Short mmCIF file of C-alpha atoms in Angstrom, two decimals:
data_model
loop_
_atom_site.label_atom_id
_atom_site.label_comp_id
_atom_site.label_asym_id
_atom_site.label_seq_id
_atom_site.Cartn_x
_atom_site.Cartn_y
_atom_site.Cartn_z
CA UNK A 1 24.35 -79.80 65.75
CA UNK A 2 27.70 -78.22 66.35
CA UNK A 3 29.51 -81.43 67.11
CA UNK A 4 28.42 -82.98 63.83
CA UNK A 5 30.31 -80.58 61.58
CA UNK A 6 33.03 -82.03 59.41
CA UNK A 7 36.48 -80.89 60.43
CA UNK A 8 40.15 -81.42 59.88
CA UNK A 9 41.77 -84.63 58.78
CA UNK A 10 40.15 -87.53 56.93
CA UNK A 11 39.92 -89.52 60.16
CA UNK A 12 38.26 -86.60 61.95
CA UNK A 13 35.87 -86.29 59.01
CA UNK A 14 35.12 -89.99 59.33
CA UNK A 15 34.33 -89.63 63.01
CA UNK A 16 32.05 -86.69 62.28
CA UNK A 17 30.20 -88.46 59.46
CA UNK A 18 26.54 -87.85 60.05
CA UNK A 19 25.50 -91.50 60.10
CA UNK A 20 28.11 -92.46 62.65
CA UNK A 21 29.91 -89.54 64.16
CA UNK A 22 26.93 -87.74 65.61
CA UNK A 23 26.09 -90.79 67.66
CA UNK A 24 29.57 -91.49 68.91
CA UNK A 25 30.50 -87.87 69.47
CA UNK A 26 27.19 -87.20 71.17
CA UNK A 27 27.83 -90.08 73.54
CA UNK A 28 31.53 -89.72 74.14
CA UNK A 29 32.19 -86.04 73.66
CA UNK A 30 33.95 -83.79 71.18
CA UNK A 31 37.36 -84.92 72.39
CA UNK A 32 36.58 -88.39 73.69
CA UNK A 33 35.66 -87.18 77.17
CA UNK A 34 32.06 -88.04 77.95
CA UNK A 35 29.65 -85.62 79.56
CA UNK A 36 27.62 -88.47 81.09
CA UNK A 37 28.97 -90.39 84.03
CA UNK A 38 27.55 -93.66 82.71
CA UNK A 39 29.38 -93.36 79.39
CA UNK A 40 33.12 -93.95 79.36
CA UNK A 41 35.81 -91.55 78.32
CA UNK A 42 37.50 -92.85 75.17
CA UNK A 43 40.36 -90.37 74.78
CA UNK A 44 43.67 -92.16 75.22
CA UNK A 45 42.04 -95.53 75.80
CA UNK A 46 43.90 -98.61 74.54
CA UNK A 47 43.49 -98.98 70.78
CA UNK A 48 43.07 -102.77 70.73
CA UNK A 49 40.59 -102.61 73.61
CA UNK A 50 38.49 -100.03 71.76
CA UNK A 51 38.51 -102.11 68.58
CA UNK A 52 37.56 -105.26 70.49
CA UNK A 53 34.65 -103.52 72.22
CA UNK A 54 33.36 -101.91 69.03
CA UNK A 55 33.37 -105.32 67.34
CA UNK A 56 31.66 -106.85 70.37
CA UNK A 57 28.92 -104.17 70.24
CA UNK A 58 28.52 -104.60 66.47
CA UNK A 59 28.30 -108.38 66.75
CA UNK A 60 26.08 -108.12 69.86
CA UNK A 61 28.56 -110.05 71.98
CA UNK A 62 28.42 -107.04 74.32
CA UNK A 63 24.88 -105.84 74.85
CA UNK A 64 23.94 -102.18 75.02
CA UNK A 65 20.93 -101.22 72.91
CA UNK A 66 22.27 -97.76 72.06
CA UNK A 67 25.77 -98.90 71.16
CA UNK A 68 24.53 -101.98 69.33
CA UNK A 69 22.41 -99.72 67.11
CA UNK A 70 25.03 -97.04 66.53
CA UNK A 71 27.81 -99.37 65.39
CA UNK A 72 25.81 -102.07 63.65
CA UNK A 73 26.90 -101.07 60.14
CA UNK A 74 30.62 -100.58 60.83
CA UNK A 75 33.19 -102.51 58.82
CA UNK A 76 36.34 -103.84 60.44
CA UNK A 77 38.21 -100.99 58.73
CA UNK A 78 35.79 -98.43 60.18
CA UNK A 79 36.36 -99.90 63.62
CA UNK A 80 40.13 -99.82 63.28
CA UNK A 81 39.95 -96.16 62.20
CA UNK A 82 37.76 -95.23 65.15
CA UNK A 83 39.97 -97.09 67.62
CA UNK A 84 43.06 -95.39 66.23
CA UNK A 85 41.36 -92.00 66.40
CA UNK A 86 40.10 -92.20 69.98
CA UNK A 87 43.27 -93.81 71.31
CA UNK A 88 45.29 -90.96 69.81
CA UNK A 89 43.41 -88.27 71.77
CA UNK A 90 44.83 -86.89 74.99
CA UNK A 91 42.81 -88.11 78.00
CA UNK B 1 54.30 -109.84 94.01
CA UNK B 2 55.30 -106.22 94.28
CA UNK B 3 52.01 -104.80 93.16
CA UNK B 4 50.12 -106.77 95.79
CA UNK B 5 51.66 -105.04 98.76
CA UNK B 6 49.35 -103.10 101.00
CA UNK B 7 49.93 -99.37 100.82
CA UNK B 8 48.57 -96.04 101.88
CA UNK B 9 44.96 -95.23 102.54
CA UNK B 10 42.19 -97.67 103.42
CA UNK B 11 40.88 -97.55 99.86
CA UNK B 12 44.33 -98.29 98.48
CA UNK B 13 44.61 -101.15 100.95
CA UNK B 14 41.26 -102.41 99.75
CA UNK B 15 42.41 -102.36 96.14
CA UNK B 16 45.58 -104.22 97.07
CA UNK B 17 43.75 -106.88 99.10
CA UNK B 18 45.17 -110.20 98.04
CA UNK B 19 41.86 -111.79 97.05
CA UNK B 20 40.85 -108.91 94.84
CA UNK B 21 43.54 -106.35 94.29
CA UNK B 22 46.16 -108.60 92.79
CA UNK B 23 43.79 -109.51 90.01
CA UNK B 24 42.62 -106.01 89.25
CA UNK B 25 46.01 -104.40 89.65
CA UNK B 26 47.64 -107.11 87.58
CA UNK B 27 45.17 -106.47 84.79
CA UNK B 28 44.87 -102.72 84.94
CA UNK B 29 48.18 -101.56 86.33
CA UNK B 30 49.52 -100.05 89.51
CA UNK B 31 47.99 -96.69 88.68
CA UNK B 32 45.02 -97.73 86.55
CA UNK B 33 47.01 -97.68 83.30
CA UNK B 34 47.04 -101.12 81.74
CA UNK B 35 50.17 -102.69 80.29
CA UNK B 36 48.12 -104.78 77.85
CA UNK B 37 46.51 -103.17 74.84
CA UNK B 38 43.43 -105.38 75.16
CA UNK B 39 42.74 -104.26 78.75
CA UNK B 40 41.39 -100.77 79.30
CA UNK B 41 42.97 -98.01 81.30
CA UNK B 42 40.82 -97.27 84.34
CA UNK B 43 42.55 -94.18 85.75
CA UNK B 44 40.22 -91.21 85.52
CA UNK B 45 37.40 -93.22 83.96
CA UNK B 46 33.84 -92.21 84.84
CA UNK B 47 32.90 -93.47 88.29
CA UNK B 48 29.33 -94.51 87.46
CA UNK B 49 30.50 -96.25 84.28
CA UNK B 50 33.09 -98.24 86.24
CA UNK B 51 30.51 -99.26 88.85
CA UNK B 52 28.03 -100.27 86.16
CA UNK B 53 30.61 -102.41 84.36
CA UNK B 54 31.85 -104.07 87.56
CA UNK B 55 28.26 -104.99 88.43
CA UNK B 56 27.69 -106.26 84.89
CA UNK B 57 30.80 -108.46 85.12
CA UNK B 58 29.81 -109.72 88.58
CA UNK B 59 26.27 -110.51 87.44
CA UNK B 60 27.52 -111.93 84.13
CA UNK B 61 25.54 -109.42 82.10
CA UNK B 62 28.87 -108.54 80.49
CA UNK B 63 30.86 -111.63 79.60
CA UNK B 64 34.59 -111.90 80.06
CA UNK B 65 35.77 -115.08 81.76
CA UNK B 66 38.66 -113.41 83.56
CA UNK B 67 36.69 -110.42 84.80
CA UNK B 68 33.64 -112.52 85.67
CA UNK B 69 35.86 -114.66 87.91
CA UNK B 70 37.79 -111.80 89.52
CA UNK B 71 34.79 -109.77 90.61
CA UNK B 72 32.28 -112.52 91.36
CA UNK B 73 32.41 -112.05 95.12
CA UNK B 74 32.23 -108.25 95.22
CA UNK B 75 29.51 -106.53 97.19
CA UNK B 76 27.86 -103.37 95.91
CA UNK B 77 29.90 -101.46 98.50
CA UNK B 78 33.13 -103.06 97.23
CA UNK B 79 32.21 -102.00 93.72
CA UNK B 80 31.45 -98.44 94.73
CA UNK B 81 34.80 -98.23 96.51
CA UNK B 82 36.69 -99.56 93.50
CA UNK B 83 34.88 -97.22 91.12
CA UNK B 84 35.63 -94.26 93.36
CA UNK B 85 39.27 -95.27 93.62
CA UNK B 86 39.99 -95.75 89.92
CA UNK B 87 38.01 -92.70 88.86
CA UNK B 88 40.08 -90.60 91.25
CA UNK B 89 43.41 -91.54 89.64
CA UNK B 90 45.01 -89.26 87.07
CA UNK B 91 44.80 -90.78 83.56
#
């Protein structure tokens, strides 16, 4: 799929990693702007908020079957990288 | 408090209602852009996502003690109005 190609910087490559990036980019768009009205835009969102929510989904403190599955194997460092990446995008 | 004044359109007045608006505007900013890195920006967020999350907080399907308390008395119509308002703001 086009949005799963590896591109650009190491962080962009991380986000496009096939085991992780396809899920997140499919849900939340190429540039952090979701195509589905039920899925939030992430571009420009608060970094600490994004990290907190990713940890909550991983640890199942926030319940969403799709998100819980997609992020279940993330390390804290992975989460910090993703939060930094999405928060850096222009909304 | 300055951000609790009633202003503008009926929807803006709704959002600034003292029993509801002060809480939400205090958390998420005058224009939907939060001052706290742990609280998400709401301006320009997806309308259906906002409504879903407000309902989840109200019904305690998503747990956050502050949000659960602030939105506990909202009707579905209140929630739809809030979601429409915040989604209409420029991020």
